[in-house]
Short mmCIF file of C-alpha atoms in Angstrom, two decimals:
data_model
loop_
_atom_site.label_atom_id
_atom_site.label_comp_id
_atom_site.label_asym_id
_atom_site.label_seq_id
_atom_site.Cartn_x
_atom_site.Cartn_y
_atom_site.Cartn_z
CA UNK V 1 95.82 94.16 131.32
CA UNK V 2 95.58 91.32 128.77
CA UNK V 3 93.93 88.39 130.42
CA UNK V 4 93.44 84.80 128.98
CA UNK V 5 89.82 83.61 128.50
CA UNK V 6 88.74 81.55 131.43
CA UNK V 7 88.15 78.52 129.17
CA UNK V 8 91.82 78.70 128.02
CA UNK V 9 93.00 78.86 131.53
CA UNK V 10 90.98 75.91 132.63
CA UNK V 11 91.60 73.57 129.72
CA UNK V 12 95.04 72.19 129.01
CA UNK V 13 96.38 69.92 126.18
CA UNK V 14 99.44 69.14 128.38
CA UNK V 15 98.16 65.70 129.43
CA UNK V 16 96.52 64.95 126.02
CA UNK V 17 97.88 62.51 123.48
CA UNK V 18 99.71 64.28 120.57
CA UNK V 19 97.18 62.67 118.24
CA UNK V 20 94.36 64.51 120.04
CA UNK V 21 96.40 67.78 119.78
CA UNK V 22 97.03 67.39 116.11
CA UNK V 23 93.44 66.50 115.47
CA UNK V 24 92.27 69.58 117.48
CA UNK V 25 94.77 71.72 115.52
CA UNK V 26 93.55 70.40 112.26
CA UNK V 27 89.86 70.82 113.15
CA UNK V 28 90.47 74.23 114.42
CA UNK V 29 92.42 75.15 111.27
CA UNK V 30 89.49 74.04 109.00
CA UNK V 31 87.04 76.11 111.12
CA UNK V 32 89.22 79.16 111.03
CA UNK V 33 90.12 78.89 107.34
CA UNK V 34 86.46 78.47 106.49
CA UNK V 35 85.51 81.57 108.48
CA UNK V 36 88.20 83.65 106.80
CA UNK V 37 87.20 82.34 103.31
CA UNK V 38 83.56 83.31 104.08
CA UNK V 39 84.88 86.87 105.06
CA UNK V 40 86.85 86.77 101.74
CA UNK V 41 90.15 87.50 103.59
CA UNK V 42 93.35 87.02 101.52
CA UNK V 43 95.79 84.35 102.83
CA UNK V 44 92.96 82.56 104.59
CA UNK V 45 95.00 79.29 104.65
CA UNK V 46 97.87 81.03 106.41
CA UNK V 47 95.82 83.08 108.84
CA UNK V 48 93.42 80.33 109.76
CA UNK V 49 96.18 77.80 110.44
CA UNK V 50 97.96 80.49 112.48
CA UNK V 51 94.92 81.27 114.53
CA UNK V 52 94.17 77.57 115.35
CA UNK V 53 97.84 77.10 116.34
CA UNK V 54 97.89 80.00 118.68
CA UNK V 55 94.84 78.67 120.35
CA UNK V 56 96.38 75.09 120.76
CA UNK V 57 99.65 76.65 122.02
CA UNK V 58 97.91 78.91 124.54
CA UNK V 59 96.17 75.79 125.89
CA UNK V 60 99.50 74.30 126.66
CA UNK V 61 99.72 72.16 123.58
CA UNK V 62 103.04 70.26 123.26
CA UNK V 63 103.12 69.64 119.55
CA UNK V 64 105.36 71.56 117.10
CA UNK V 65 106.05 71.54 113.34
CA UNK V 66 109.22 69.48 112.80
CA UNK V 67 112.25 71.39 111.48
CA UNK V 68 112.36 69.74 107.95
CA UNK V 69 108.66 70.06 107.05
CA UNK V 70 108.81 73.73 107.94
CA UNK V 71 112.02 74.38 105.96
CA UNK V 72 110.57 72.44 102.93
CA UNK V 73 107.41 74.54 103.23
CA UNK V 74 109.69 77.65 103.07
CA UNK V 75 111.34 76.18 100.03
CA UNK V 76 107.89 75.78 98.30
CA UNK V 77 107.04 79.47 99.08
CA UNK V 78 110.47 80.53 97.93
CA UNK V 79 109.81 78.86 94.64
CA UNK V 80 106.41 80.39 94.36
CA UNK V 81 108.04 83.78 94.68
CA UNK V 82 110.66 82.88 92.14
CA UNK V 83 108.05 81.87 89.71
CA UNK V 84 106.70 85.41 89.96
CA UNK V 85 110.11 87.06 89.68
CA UNK V 86 111.71 86.69 86.17
CA UNK V 87 115.23 87.99 85.85
CA UNK V 88 114.43 90.99 83.71
CA UNK V 89 112.35 92.22 86.62
CA UNK V 90 115.46 92.06 88.79
CA UNK V 91 117.24 94.12 86.15
CA UNK V 92 114.60 96.86 86.43
CA UNK V 93 115.05 96.64 90.25
CA UNK V 94 118.67 97.26 89.91
CA UNK V 95 118.08 100.31 87.72
CA UNK V 96 115.71 101.61 90.42
CA UNK V 97 118.06 100.87 93.28
CA UNK V 98 117.91 104.36 94.78
CA UNK V 99 114.20 103.90 95.11
CA UNK V 100 114.30 100.44 96.62
CA UNK V 101 117.17 101.57 99.03
CA UNK V 102 115.14 104.68 100.19
CA UNK V 103 112.12 102.54 100.72
CA UNK V 104 113.97 99.84 102.69
CA UNK V 105 115.93 102.42 104.85
CA UNK V 106 112.77 104.41 105.55
CA UNK V 107 110.94 101.36 107.12
CA UNK V 108 113.95 100.30 109.05
CA UNK V 109 114.46 103.78 110.52
CA UNK V 110 110.76 104.00 111.43
CA UNK V 111 110.88 100.59 113.21
CA UNK V 112 114.18 101.51 114.88
CA UNK V 113 112.60 104.78 116.18
CA UNK V 114 109.68 102.91 117.69
CA UNK V 115 111.99 100.34 119.22
CA UNK V 116 113.99 103.18 120.85
CA UNK V 117 110.69 104.67 122.14
CA UNK V 118 109.92 101.31 123.75
CA UNK V 119 113.30 101.40 125.65
CA UNK V 120 112.85 105.05 126.73
CA UNK V 121 109.43 104.20 128.25
CA UNK V 122 110.69 101.07 129.88
CA UNK V 123 108.34 98.77 128.06
CA UNK V 124 111.00 96.25 127.17
CA UNK V 125 114.73 96.14 127.55
CA UNK V 126 117.03 97.70 124.82
CA UNK V 127 118.25 94.63 122.85
CA UNK V 128 114.81 92.95 123.22
CA UNK V 129 113.26 96.08 121.76
CA UNK V 130 115.62 96.12 118.86
CA UNK V 131 115.16 92.49 117.93
CA UNK V 132 111.42 92.60 118.54
CA UNK V 133 110.97 95.80 116.51
CA UNK V 134 112.94 94.60 113.35
CA UNK V 135 110.50 94.65 110.39
CA UNK V 136 110.31 91.18 108.85
CA UNK V 137 112.31 87.85 109.29
CA UNK V 138 110.39 87.05 112.47
CA UNK V 139 111.85 83.64 112.84
CA UNK V 140 115.40 84.58 112.13
CA UNK V 141 115.31 87.55 114.43
CA UNK V 142 113.92 85.41 117.26
CA UNK V 143 116.48 82.79 116.90
CA UNK V 144 119.39 85.30 116.69
CA UNK V 145 118.08 87.52 119.50
CA UNK V 146 119.09 84.94 122.29
CA UNK V 147 122.77 85.13 121.27
CA UNK V 148 122.78 88.92 121.90
CA UNK V 149 121.31 88.83 125.42
CA UNK V 150 117.65 89.71 124.50
CA UNK V 151 114.63 88.00 126.18
CA UNK V 152 113.72 85.50 123.39
CA UNK V 153 110.25 85.04 124.92
CA UNK V 154 109.36 88.64 124.44
CA UNK V 155 111.11 88.96 121.11
CA UNK V 156 108.93 86.10 119.86
CA UNK V 157 105.80 87.74 121.28
CA UNK V 158 106.62 91.01 119.56
CA UNK V 159 107.62 89.48 116.35
CA UNK V 160 104.68 87.08 115.98
CA UNK V 161 102.16 89.55 117.22
CA UNK V 162 103.39 92.00 114.39
CA UNK V 163 103.18 89.13 111.84
CA UNK V 164 99.61 88.44 112.78
CA UNK V 165 98.55 92.14 112.81
CA UNK V 166 100.32 92.81 109.44
CA UNK V 167 98.83 89.79 107.84
CA UNK V 168 95.25 90.67 109.05
CA UNK V 169 95.48 94.25 108.13
CA UNK V 170 97.12 93.53 104.79
CA UNK V 171 94.34 91.12 103.96
CA UNK V 172 91.70 93.55 104.91
CA UNK V 173 93.22 96.36 102.88
CA UNK V 174 93.59 93.95 99.98
CA UNK V 175 89.91 93.12 100.29
CA UNK V 176 88.97 96.88 100.34
CA UNK V 177 91.23 97.52 97.39
CA UNK V 178 89.49 94.82 95.39
CA UNK V 179 86.14 96.25 96.18
CA UNK V 180 82.98 95.01 98.06
CA UNK V 181 82.11 92.61 95.46
CA UNK V 182 85.20 90.49 94.80
CA UNK V 183 85.37 88.13 91.99
CA UNK V 184 85.19 84.68 93.61
CA UNK V 185 86.91 82.02 91.59
CA UNK V 186 86.69 78.26 92.11
CA UNK V 187 89.89 76.94 93.52
CA UNK V 188 91.10 73.92 91.60
CA UNK V 189 92.83 71.85 94.39
CA UNK V 190 94.14 69.17 92.17
CA UNK V 191 94.93 70.71 88.71
CA UNK V 192 96.62 68.79 85.90
CA UNK V 193 100.37 68.94 86.33
CA UNK V 194 103.36 68.37 84.15
CA UNK V 195 104.95 65.48 85.97
CA UNK V 196 108.57 66.03 84.81
CA UNK V 197 108.56 69.72 85.76
CA UNK V 198 106.81 68.90 89.13
CA UNK V 199 109.41 66.27 90.05
CA UNK V 200 112.28 68.56 89.06
CA UNK V 201 110.68 71.37 91.25
CA UNK V 202 110.47 68.95 94.23
CA UNK V 203 114.11 67.80 93.80
CA UNK V 204 115.20 71.41 93.59
CA UNK V 205 113.30 72.33 96.74
CA UNK V 206 114.85 69.26 98.59
CA UNK V 207 118.37 70.06 97.42
CA UNK V 208 118.29 73.83 98.30
CA UNK V 209 116.63 72.99 101.69
CA UNK V 210 119.39 70.49 102.37
CA UNK V 211 122.14 72.96 101.65
CA UNK V 212 120.47 75.79 103.47
CA UNK V 213 120.34 73.50 106.55
CA UNK V 214 123.81 72.15 106.19
CA UNK V 215 125.51 75.44 105.79
CA UNK V 216 123.11 77.19 108.29
CA UNK V 217 122.26 79.94 105.88
CA UNK V 218 120.16 82.51 107.69
CA UNK V 219 116.59 82.12 106.15
CA UNK V 220 118.15 80.01 103.56
CA UNK V 221 115.03 77.81 103.48
CA UNK V 222 113.21 80.53 101.56
CA UNK V 223 115.99 82.79 100.07
CA UNK V 224 118.12 80.02 98.49
CA UNK V 225 115.30 78.55 96.39
CA UNK V 226 114.13 82.03 95.69
CA UNK V 227 117.44 83.28 94.32
CA UNK V 228 118.48 80.12 92.47
CA UNK V 229 114.91 79.56 91.16
CA UNK V 230 114.89 83.00 89.51
CA UNK V 231 118.13 82.26 87.71
CA UNK V 232 117.49 78.70 86.73
CA UNK V 233 113.97 79.46 85.55
CA UNK V 234 115.17 82.45 83.55
CA UNK V 235 117.92 80.34 81.98
CA UNK V 236 115.33 77.81 80.81
CA UNK V 237 116.75 74.92 82.83
CA UNK V 238 113.45 74.04 84.33
CA UNK V 239 109.97 75.34 84.94
CA UNK V 240 108.67 75.71 88.45
CA UNK V 241 105.48 73.64 88.93
CA UNK V 242 103.59 74.01 92.12
CA UNK V 243 100.03 72.49 92.37
CA UNK V 244 97.46 74.24 94.50
CA UNK V 245 97.43 71.46 97.09
CA UNK V 246 101.16 71.66 97.67
CA UNK V 247 100.85 75.47 98.26
CA UNK V 248 97.93 74.96 100.63
CA UNK V 249 99.98 72.44 102.75
CA UNK V 250 102.97 74.80 102.79
CA UNK V 251 100.89 77.84 103.86
CA UNK V 252 99.35 75.71 106.63
CA UNK V 253 102.62 74.43 107.90
CA UNK V 254 104.09 77.99 107.97
CA UNK V 255 100.98 79.22 109.89
CA UNK V 256 101.20 76.36 112.36
CA UNK V 257 104.79 76.91 112.98
CA UNK V 258 104.31 80.59 113.77
CA UNK V 259 101.22 80.06 115.85
CA UNK V 260 102.69 77.06 117.92
CA UNK V 261 105.49 79.29 119.08
CA UNK V 262 103.11 81.10 121.35
CA UNK V 263 102.45 79.88 124.76
CA UNK V 264 100.55 80.63 127.86
CA UNK V 265 103.73 81.74 129.74
CA UNK V 266 104.66 84.02 126.82
CA UNK V 267 101.24 85.63 127.01
CA UNK V 268 101.39 86.02 130.73
CA UNK V 269 104.97 87.25 130.60
CA UNK V 270 104.04 90.03 128.05
CA UNK V 271 100.69 90.84 129.66
CA UNK V 272 101.74 94.27 131.12
CA UNK V 273 103.30 95.47 128.02
CA UNK V 274 100.74 93.96 125.65
CA UNK V 275 98.74 97.16 124.65
CA UNK V 276 101.86 99.26 124.49
CA UNK V 277 103.60 96.85 122.22
CA UNK V 278 100.36 96.59 120.18
CA UNK V 279 100.14 100.22 119.91
CA UNK V 280 103.85 100.44 118.54
CA UNK V 281 102.93 97.79 116.07
CA UNK V 282 99.88 99.63 114.83
CA UNK V 283 101.83 102.86 114.71
CA UNK V 284 104.54 101.22 112.69
CA UNK V 285 101.87 99.84 110.18
CA UNK V 286 100.25 103.25 110.04
CA UNK V 287 103.59 105.00 109.40
CA UNK V 288 104.43 102.40 106.71
CA UNK V 289 101.09 103.12 105.08
CA UNK V 290 102.14 106.74 104.80
CA UNK V 291 105.49 105.64 103.28
CA UNK V 292 103.42 103.56 100.97
CA UNK V 293 101.46 106.59 99.72
CA UNK V 294 104.85 108.26 98.92
CA UNK V 295 106.19 105.14 97.26
CA UNK V 296 103.17 104.76 95.12
CA UNK V 297 103.58 108.27 93.79
CA UNK V 298 107.28 108.01 93.17
CA UNK V 299 107.34 104.43 91.66
CA UNK V 300 104.12 104.83 89.73
CA UNK V 301 102.61 101.74 91.25
CA UNK V 302 99.09 101.28 92.89
CA UNK V 303 98.69 101.68 96.56
CA UNK V 304 98.11 98.14 97.41
CA UNK V 305 101.41 97.12 95.73
CA UNK V 306 103.32 99.99 97.62
CA UNK V 307 101.59 99.04 100.82
CA UNK V 308 102.54 95.33 100.65
CA UNK V 309 106.07 96.25 99.51
CA UNK V 310 106.65 98.51 102.52
CA UNK V 311 104.66 96.36 104.91
CA UNK V 312 106.63 95.41 108.12
CA UNK V 313 105.59 91.75 107.84
CA UNK V 314 107.63 88.67 107.08
CA UNK V 315 108.50 87.70 103.51
CA UNK V 316 106.50 84.49 103.70
CA UNK V 317 103.31 86.01 105.10
CA UNK V 318 103.35 89.04 102.80
CA UNK V 319 104.02 86.67 99.81
CA UNK V 320 100.87 84.72 100.61
CA UNK V 321 98.79 87.92 100.76
CA UNK V 322 100.41 89.40 97.61
CA UNK V 323 99.76 86.06 95.68
CA UNK V 324 96.01 86.35 96.35
CA UNK V 325 95.78 89.99 95.44
CA UNK V 326 95.93 92.04 92.17
CA UNK V 327 99.37 93.58 92.81
CA UNK V 328 102.80 93.71 91.18
CA UNK V 329 104.23 90.63 92.82
CA UNK V 330 107.84 91.14 91.76
CA UNK V 331 107.95 94.73 93.09
CA UNK V 332 106.50 93.62 96.42
CA UNK V 333 108.78 90.66 96.93
CA UNK V 334 111.75 92.50 95.61
CA UNK V 335 111.53 95.19 98.30
CA UNK V 336 110.69 92.76 101.06
CA UNK V 337 113.65 90.62 100.09
CA UNK V 338 116.00 93.59 99.90
CA UNK V 339 114.81 94.68 103.29
CA UNK V 340 115.32 91.36 104.89
CA UNK V 341 118.95 91.24 103.52
CA UNK V 342 119.70 94.73 104.86
CA UNK V 343 118.30 93.83 108.26
CA UNK V 344 120.06 90.48 108.44
CA UNK V 345 123.42 92.20 107.76
CA UNK V 346 122.94 95.22 109.99
CA UNK V 347 120.89 93.97 113.04
CA UNK V 348 123.60 91.75 114.68
CA UNK V 349 126.10 94.71 114.61
CA UNK V 350 123.61 97.18 116.06
CA UNK V 351 122.50 94.67 118.71
CA UNK V 352 126.02 93.97 119.66
CA UNK V 353 126.84 97.62 120.07
CA UNK V 354 123.73 98.15 122.06
CA UNK V 355 124.33 95.28 124.31
CA UNK V 356 127.86 96.57 125.03
CA UNK V 357 126.68 100.10 125.62
CA UNK V 358 123.96 98.79 128.01
CA UNK V 359 126.56 96.76 129.89
CA UNK V 360 128.91 99.86 130.22
CA UNK V 361 126.04 101.93 131.39
CA UNK V 362 125.11 99.37 134.05
CA UNK V 363 128.66 99.27 135.19
CA UNK V 364 128.75 103.13 135.44
CA UNK V 365 125.41 103.28 137.35
CA UNK V 366 125.80 100.45 139.85
CA UNK V 367 128.60 102.26 141.86
CA UNK V 368 126.40 105.38 141.98
CA UNK V 369 123.60 103.26 143.58
#
C-alpha cells in the first residue's frame, strides 16, 4: 500500500501564511528544476515545478494557481506550438488523414480497454475508469467528469499520475534517443526581441484567452491560440515572438497548476488502488510504445517523434518535451491535437451511456439482493 512519508504526515502548510507556502513552492521548484537539469531531463522546468507543487499539496498547502495566469500560460504554450506548425504542414496532415486517424483511434482503443479492465477488476467505478483512462486533456477530463457521476478525486489522481509518468518517461526516452553525451547549449533567458511582434503576440494571447473563457471553449486556452495562431502567422499578419523567460514562466505555472491539484486526501483515497492504477498507466505507455514502432515504419519518421505523437500525455506536457528534443514538432503536436479533439467529442457520449447502463444494472440487481 502506498504510504505518505512520515515527514509529510507530520508537517502541514495548513496554518502557514500563503507567502510562506509560495516561497516554499518557489524554492522547491528551483531545487527540483536544478536537479532535473543536472540529470539532463527534457522539460525540466515543467517537471521540477510539478514535483515541488505535489510536495506542497501533499503537505496540505492551500495555495493554487489563479485561473487567469493558468489560462494565459496555456495561451503562451499554444502560441509556441503554433509557431512550430505552419499551414503547409497541416495540408500534409490532411493528405495523411488515414494515418493520423488510425494512430489516434489505436491509442483511444488501448486506453479504453485498460479502463474497462479496471472496472472488471473492481479497481475503480465505470465512469471514473473511463474519464481517468482518457489519454490526454487531463484538466478538461477532470472538470467534465464530475458532471457524469464520476469520482472527480480519483479521476484527478489517475489523470495527473499519468501526466507525471508520461512526462518523466518521455523525457528519459528523449535523453536516451539523443545519446549519452547530449549537446548542452547555454540558455539565453533574456534574448533580444522584436518589440512590436512581442506586443502583438501578448495582445493575441490575451484576446484569445478572453474569448476562450467567455464562451467556455473546452481547452480553448491552448487550442484557440494554437489554431488561430497557425492561420494568422501563415497569412503573414504577425510573427509569434516568445522570449525564453516567458516560456519558462508559463511552463512553471502549468506544472504548479497540475501539481497543486494533488492533496493528502486524494493520495489516501487512492492508496489501495495506487499500484494497480500505476500498472495500468505503465501498460498503456508500453502499448503506445509498440504503436509508435508501427507508426515510425508507416509514416517514415524517427521513433522519438512517433513515440511522442502516440504518447498518452496532455498536449501541454508533451509539447514541452517535444520542444526540447530533436523531433518533428508539427507531426507530434498534430496527432496530439487531433486525438484531443476526438476524445473531447466522444468521451461525454460514452460516459453518458455508461452512466445510464450502470444505473440500469443497479436497478436490476437491487431487487435480486
